[in-house]
PDB file of C-alpha atoms in Angstrom:
ATOM      1  CA  MET A   1      -0.093   0.011  -0.012  1.00 48.00           C
ATOM      2  CA  GLY A   2       3.221   2.378   0.600  1.00 54.00           C
ATOM      3  CA  LYS A   3       4.012   2.210  -3.293  1.00 49.00           C
ATOM      4  CA  LEU A   4       0.361   3.250  -4.111  1.00 45.00           C
ATOM      5  CA  LEU A   5       0.519   6.406  -1.629  1.00 43.00           C
ATOM      6  CA  ASN A   6       4.085   7.122  -2.579  1.00 45.00           C
ATOM      7  CA  ILE A   7       2.989   7.231  -6.252  1.00 43.00           C
ATOM      8  CA  ILE A   8      -0.203   9.334  -5.951  1.00 39.00           C
ATOM      9  CA  ALA A   9       1.701  11.711  -3.831  1.00 37.00           C
ATOM     10  CA  PHE A  10       4.921  11.876  -5.934  1.00 34.00           C
ATOM     11  CA  ALA A  11       3.552  11.256  -9.402  1.00 36.00           C
ATOM     12  CA  SER A  12       3.870  13.884 -12.174  1.00 30.00           C
ATOM     13  CA  ALA A  13       0.770  15.957 -12.535  1.00 30.00           C
ATOM     14  CA  ALA A  14       1.155  16.584 -15.973  1.00 31.00           C
ATOM     15  CA  ALA A  15      -1.274  14.605 -18.535  1.00 31.00           C
ATOM     16  CA  VAL A  16      -1.029  13.416 -21.897  1.00 33.00           C
ATOM     17  CA  SER A  17      -3.942  13.231 -23.833  1.00 33.00           C
ATOM     18  CA  GLY A  18      -5.549  10.551 -25.470  1.00 38.00           C
ATOM     19  CA  PRO A  19      -6.827   9.680 -28.640  1.00 45.00           C
ATOM     20  CA  ALA A  20      -7.389  13.012 -30.650  1.00 44.00           C
ATOM     21  CA  GLY A  21     -10.306  15.233 -29.451  1.00 48.00           C
ATOM     22  CA  ALA A  22     -10.412  13.329 -25.942  1.00 52.00           C
ATOM     23  CA  GLN A  23     -10.634  15.525 -23.084  1.00 56.00           C
ATOM     24  CA  ILE A  24      -7.041  16.016 -21.005  1.00 59.00           C
ATOM     25  CA  ILE A  25      -8.286  14.237 -17.151  1.00 59.00           C
ATOM     26  CA  PRO A  26      -5.530  15.376 -15.038  1.00 61.00           C
ATOM     27  CA  GLY A  27      -4.220  13.005 -12.501  1.00 68.00           C
ATOM     28  CA  ARG A  28      -1.747  11.901 -10.351  1.00 82.00           C
ATOM     29  CA  VAL A  29      -1.469   8.195 -11.226  1.00 91.00           C
ATOM     30  CA  THR A  30      -0.733   6.783 -14.956  1.00 93.00           C
ATOM     31  CA  SER A  31      -1.923   3.779 -16.148  1.00 94.00           C
ATOM     32  CA  GLN A  32       1.489   2.509 -16.334  1.00 94.00           C
ATOM     33  CA  GLN A  33       2.103   3.389 -12.702  1.00 94.00           C
ATOM     34  CA  ILE A  34      -0.864   1.550 -11.790  1.00 95.00           C
ATOM     35  CA  ALA A  35       0.076  -1.321 -14.200  1.00 94.00           C
ATOM     36  CA  THR A  36       3.511  -1.629 -11.977  1.00 94.00           C
ATOM     37  CA  VAL A  37       1.571  -1.322  -8.788  1.00 94.00           C
ATOM     38  CA  CYS A  38      -0.813  -4.032  -9.397  1.00 94.00           C
ATOM     39  CA  ASN A  39       2.279  -6.388 -10.236  1.00 93.00           C
ATOM     40  CA  GLU A  40       3.541  -5.672  -7.009  1.00 94.00           C
ATOM     41  CA  ASN A  41       0.455  -5.411  -4.312  1.00 95.00           C
ATOM     42  CA  GLN A  42      -2.426  -7.046  -5.022  1.00 94.00           C
ATOM     43  CA  ALA A  43      -4.541  -5.737  -2.422  1.00 95.00           C
ATOM     44  CA  ALA A  44      -3.217  -1.925  -3.230  1.00 95.00           C
ATOM     45  CA  CYS A  45      -4.052  -2.615  -6.899  1.00 95.00           C
ATOM     46  CA  LEU A  46      -7.957  -3.556  -5.903  1.00 95.00           C
ATOM     47  CA  THR A  47      -8.104  -0.597  -3.447  1.00 96.00           C
ATOM     48  CA  TYR A  48      -7.213   1.994  -6.626  1.00 96.00           C
ATOM     49  CA  VAL A  49      -9.528   0.114  -8.810  1.00 96.00           C
ATOM     50  CA  VAL A  50     -12.636  -0.032  -6.600  1.00 96.00           C
ATOM     51  CA  GLY A  51     -11.758   3.645  -5.646  1.00 96.00           C
ATOM     52  CA  ALA A  52     -11.421   4.466  -9.068  1.00 96.00           C
ATOM     53  CA  LEU A  53     -14.914   2.756  -9.940  1.00 96.00           C
ATOM     54  CA  ASP A  54     -16.646   4.605  -6.589  1.00 96.00           C
ATOM     55  CA  GLY A  55     -15.128   7.751  -7.574  1.00 95.00           C
ATOM     56  CA  TYR A  56     -16.690   7.375 -11.366  1.00 96.00           C
ATOM     57  CA  PHE A  57     -20.317   6.520  -9.851  1.00 95.00           C
ATOM     58  CA  SER A  58     -19.930   9.362  -7.249  1.00 95.00           C
ATOM     59  CA  ALA A  59     -19.258  11.778  -9.840  1.00 94.00           C
ATOM     60  CA  MET A  60     -22.163  10.882 -12.322  1.00 94.00           C
ATOM     61  CA  VAL A  61     -24.518  11.100  -9.436  1.00 94.00           C
ATOM     62  CA  ASP A  62     -23.460  14.117  -8.183  1.00 94.00           C
ATOM     63  CA  ASN A  63     -23.473  15.642 -11.584  1.00 93.00           C
ATOM     64  CA  GLY A  64     -26.674  14.068 -13.067  1.00 94.00           C
ATOM     65  CA  ARG A  65     -25.367  12.268 -15.574  1.00 94.00           C
ATOM     66  CA  PRO A  66     -26.412   8.643 -16.457  1.00 93.00           C
ATOM     67  CA  ILE A  67     -23.986   5.907 -15.261  1.00 93.00           C
ATOM     68  CA  THR A  68     -22.900   3.896 -18.122  1.00 94.00           C
ATOM     69  CA  ILE A  69     -21.128   1.280 -16.512  1.00 96.00           C
ATOM     70  CA  CYS A  70     -23.556  -1.558 -15.051  1.00 96.00           C
ATOM     71  CA  LEU A  71     -22.081  -4.606 -12.650  1.00 96.00           C
ATOM     72  CA  PRO A  72     -23.582  -8.161 -12.796  1.00 95.00           C
ATOM     73  CA  ALA A  73     -25.009  -8.497  -9.618  1.00 94.00           C
ATOM     74  CA  GLY A  74     -22.625 -10.737  -7.090  1.00 95.00           C
ATOM     75  CA  ILE A  75     -19.664  -9.837  -9.487  1.00 96.00           C
ATOM     76  CA  ALA A  76     -16.028  -9.238  -7.040  1.00 96.00           C
ATOM     77  CA  ASN A  77     -13.728  -6.525  -6.431  1.00 96.00           C
ATOM     78  CA  GLY A  78     -10.748  -9.036  -7.244  1.00 95.00           C
ATOM     79  CA  GLN A  79     -12.515  -9.626 -10.920  1.00 97.00           C
ATOM     80  CA  LEU A  80     -13.037  -6.009 -11.375  1.00 97.00           C
ATOM     81  CA  ALA A  81      -9.238  -5.445 -10.925  1.00 96.00           C
ATOM     82  CA  THR A  82      -8.564  -8.095 -13.193  1.00 96.00           C
ATOM     83  CA  ILE A  83     -10.391  -6.780 -15.897  1.00 97.00           C
ATOM     84  CA  ALA A  84      -9.436  -3.201 -15.517  1.00 97.00           C
ATOM     85  CA  VAL A  85      -5.762  -4.517 -15.165  1.00 96.00           C
ATOM     86  CA  ARG A  86      -6.015  -6.961 -18.432  1.00 97.00           C
ATOM     87  CA  PHE A  87      -7.452  -3.896 -20.272  1.00 97.00           C
ATOM     88  CA  ILE A  88      -4.371  -1.296 -19.269  1.00 97.00           C
ATOM     89  CA  ARG A  89      -1.719  -3.844 -19.762  1.00 96.00           C
ATOM     90  CA  ALA A  90      -3.692  -4.203 -23.807  1.00 97.00           C
ATOM     91  CA  HIS A  91      -3.245  -0.606 -24.400  1.00 97.00           C
ATOM     92  CA  PRO A  92       0.533   0.185 -23.743  1.00 95.00           C
ATOM     93  CA  GLU A  93       0.137   3.237 -26.282  1.00 95.00           C
ATOM     94  CA  ARG A  94      -1.798   4.943 -23.025  1.00 94.00           C
ATOM     95  CA  ALA A  95       0.654   4.543 -20.699  1.00 94.00           C
ATOM     96  CA  THR A  96       0.796   8.089 -19.968  1.00 92.00           C
ATOM     97  CA  ALA A  97      -2.908   8.015 -19.435  1.00 93.00           C
ATOM     98  CA  ASN A  98      -4.887   8.786 -16.181  1.00 93.00           C
ATOM     99  CA  ALA A  99      -5.048   5.468 -14.299  1.00 95.00           C
ATOM    100  CA  GLY A 100      -8.510   5.808 -13.136  1.00 95.00           C
ATOM    101  CA  GLU A 101      -9.842   7.030 -16.561  1.00 94.00           C
ATOM    102  CA  MET A 102      -8.425   3.887 -18.153  1.00 96.00           C
ATOM    103  CA  VAL A 103     -10.379   1.829 -15.142  1.00 97.00           C
ATOM    104  CA  VAL A 104     -13.424   3.380 -15.872  1.00 96.00           C
ATOM    105  CA  LEU A 105     -13.146   2.749 -19.765  1.00 97.00           C
ATOM    106  CA  ALA A 106     -11.843  -0.748 -19.035  1.00 97.00           C
ATOM    107  CA  LEU A 107     -15.178  -1.366 -17.042  1.00 97.00           C
ATOM    108  CA  ARG A 108     -17.621   0.541 -19.271  1.00 97.00           C
ATOM    109  CA  GLN A 109     -16.040  -2.117 -22.322  1.00 96.00           C
ATOM    110  CA  ALA A 110     -16.596  -5.224 -20.382  1.00 97.00           C
ATOM    111  CA  TYR A 111     -20.196  -4.109 -18.762  1.00 97.00           C
ATOM    112  CA  PRO A 112     -22.013  -1.198 -20.687  1.00 96.00           C
ATOM    113  CA  CYS A 113     -25.096  -0.640 -19.896  1.00 94.00           C
ATOM    114  CA  ARG A 114     -27.818  -1.972 -21.829  1.00 83.00           C
ATOM    115  CA  PRO A 115     -31.019  -0.108 -22.870  1.00 75.00           C
ATOM    116  CA  PRO A 116     -34.178  -1.357 -21.911  1.00 68.00           C
ATOM    117  CA  ALA A 117     -35.861  -4.035 -23.833  1.00 66.00           C
ATOM    118  CA  ALA A 118     -38.783  -2.611 -26.412  1.00 67.00           C
ATOM    119  CA  PRO A 119     -42.201  -3.947 -24.800  1.00 69.00           C
ATOM    120  CA  ARG A 120     -43.669  -6.645 -27.209  1.00 72.00           C
ATOM    121  CA  HIS A 121     -47.188  -6.252 -28.385  1.00 66.00           C
TER     122      HIS A 121
END
């Protein structure tokens, strides 16, 4: 856990934009840094991923925005971390991207909300 706290406390605040036209999301932890933490400390990794997801849900609700990640009932936090880390490692070109953003992108891709089925007549 100390490594994660050090990264959060001392990492550069400079953010590098993602795909063309994407909004720059400033952050203290890059996806490369969180991937390193996840290699070294599963508890710190899990804490970061769950915290990023909780922050996303809180921000959406606080801003009246729709939630676009619909987690299946009973999914374990460890599964969420595994999905996020797999996504981060699959995108080395985004090594300097905000780690929280990458967690949200990973989980949105894995668990998008589906529109309700149209009623049958």
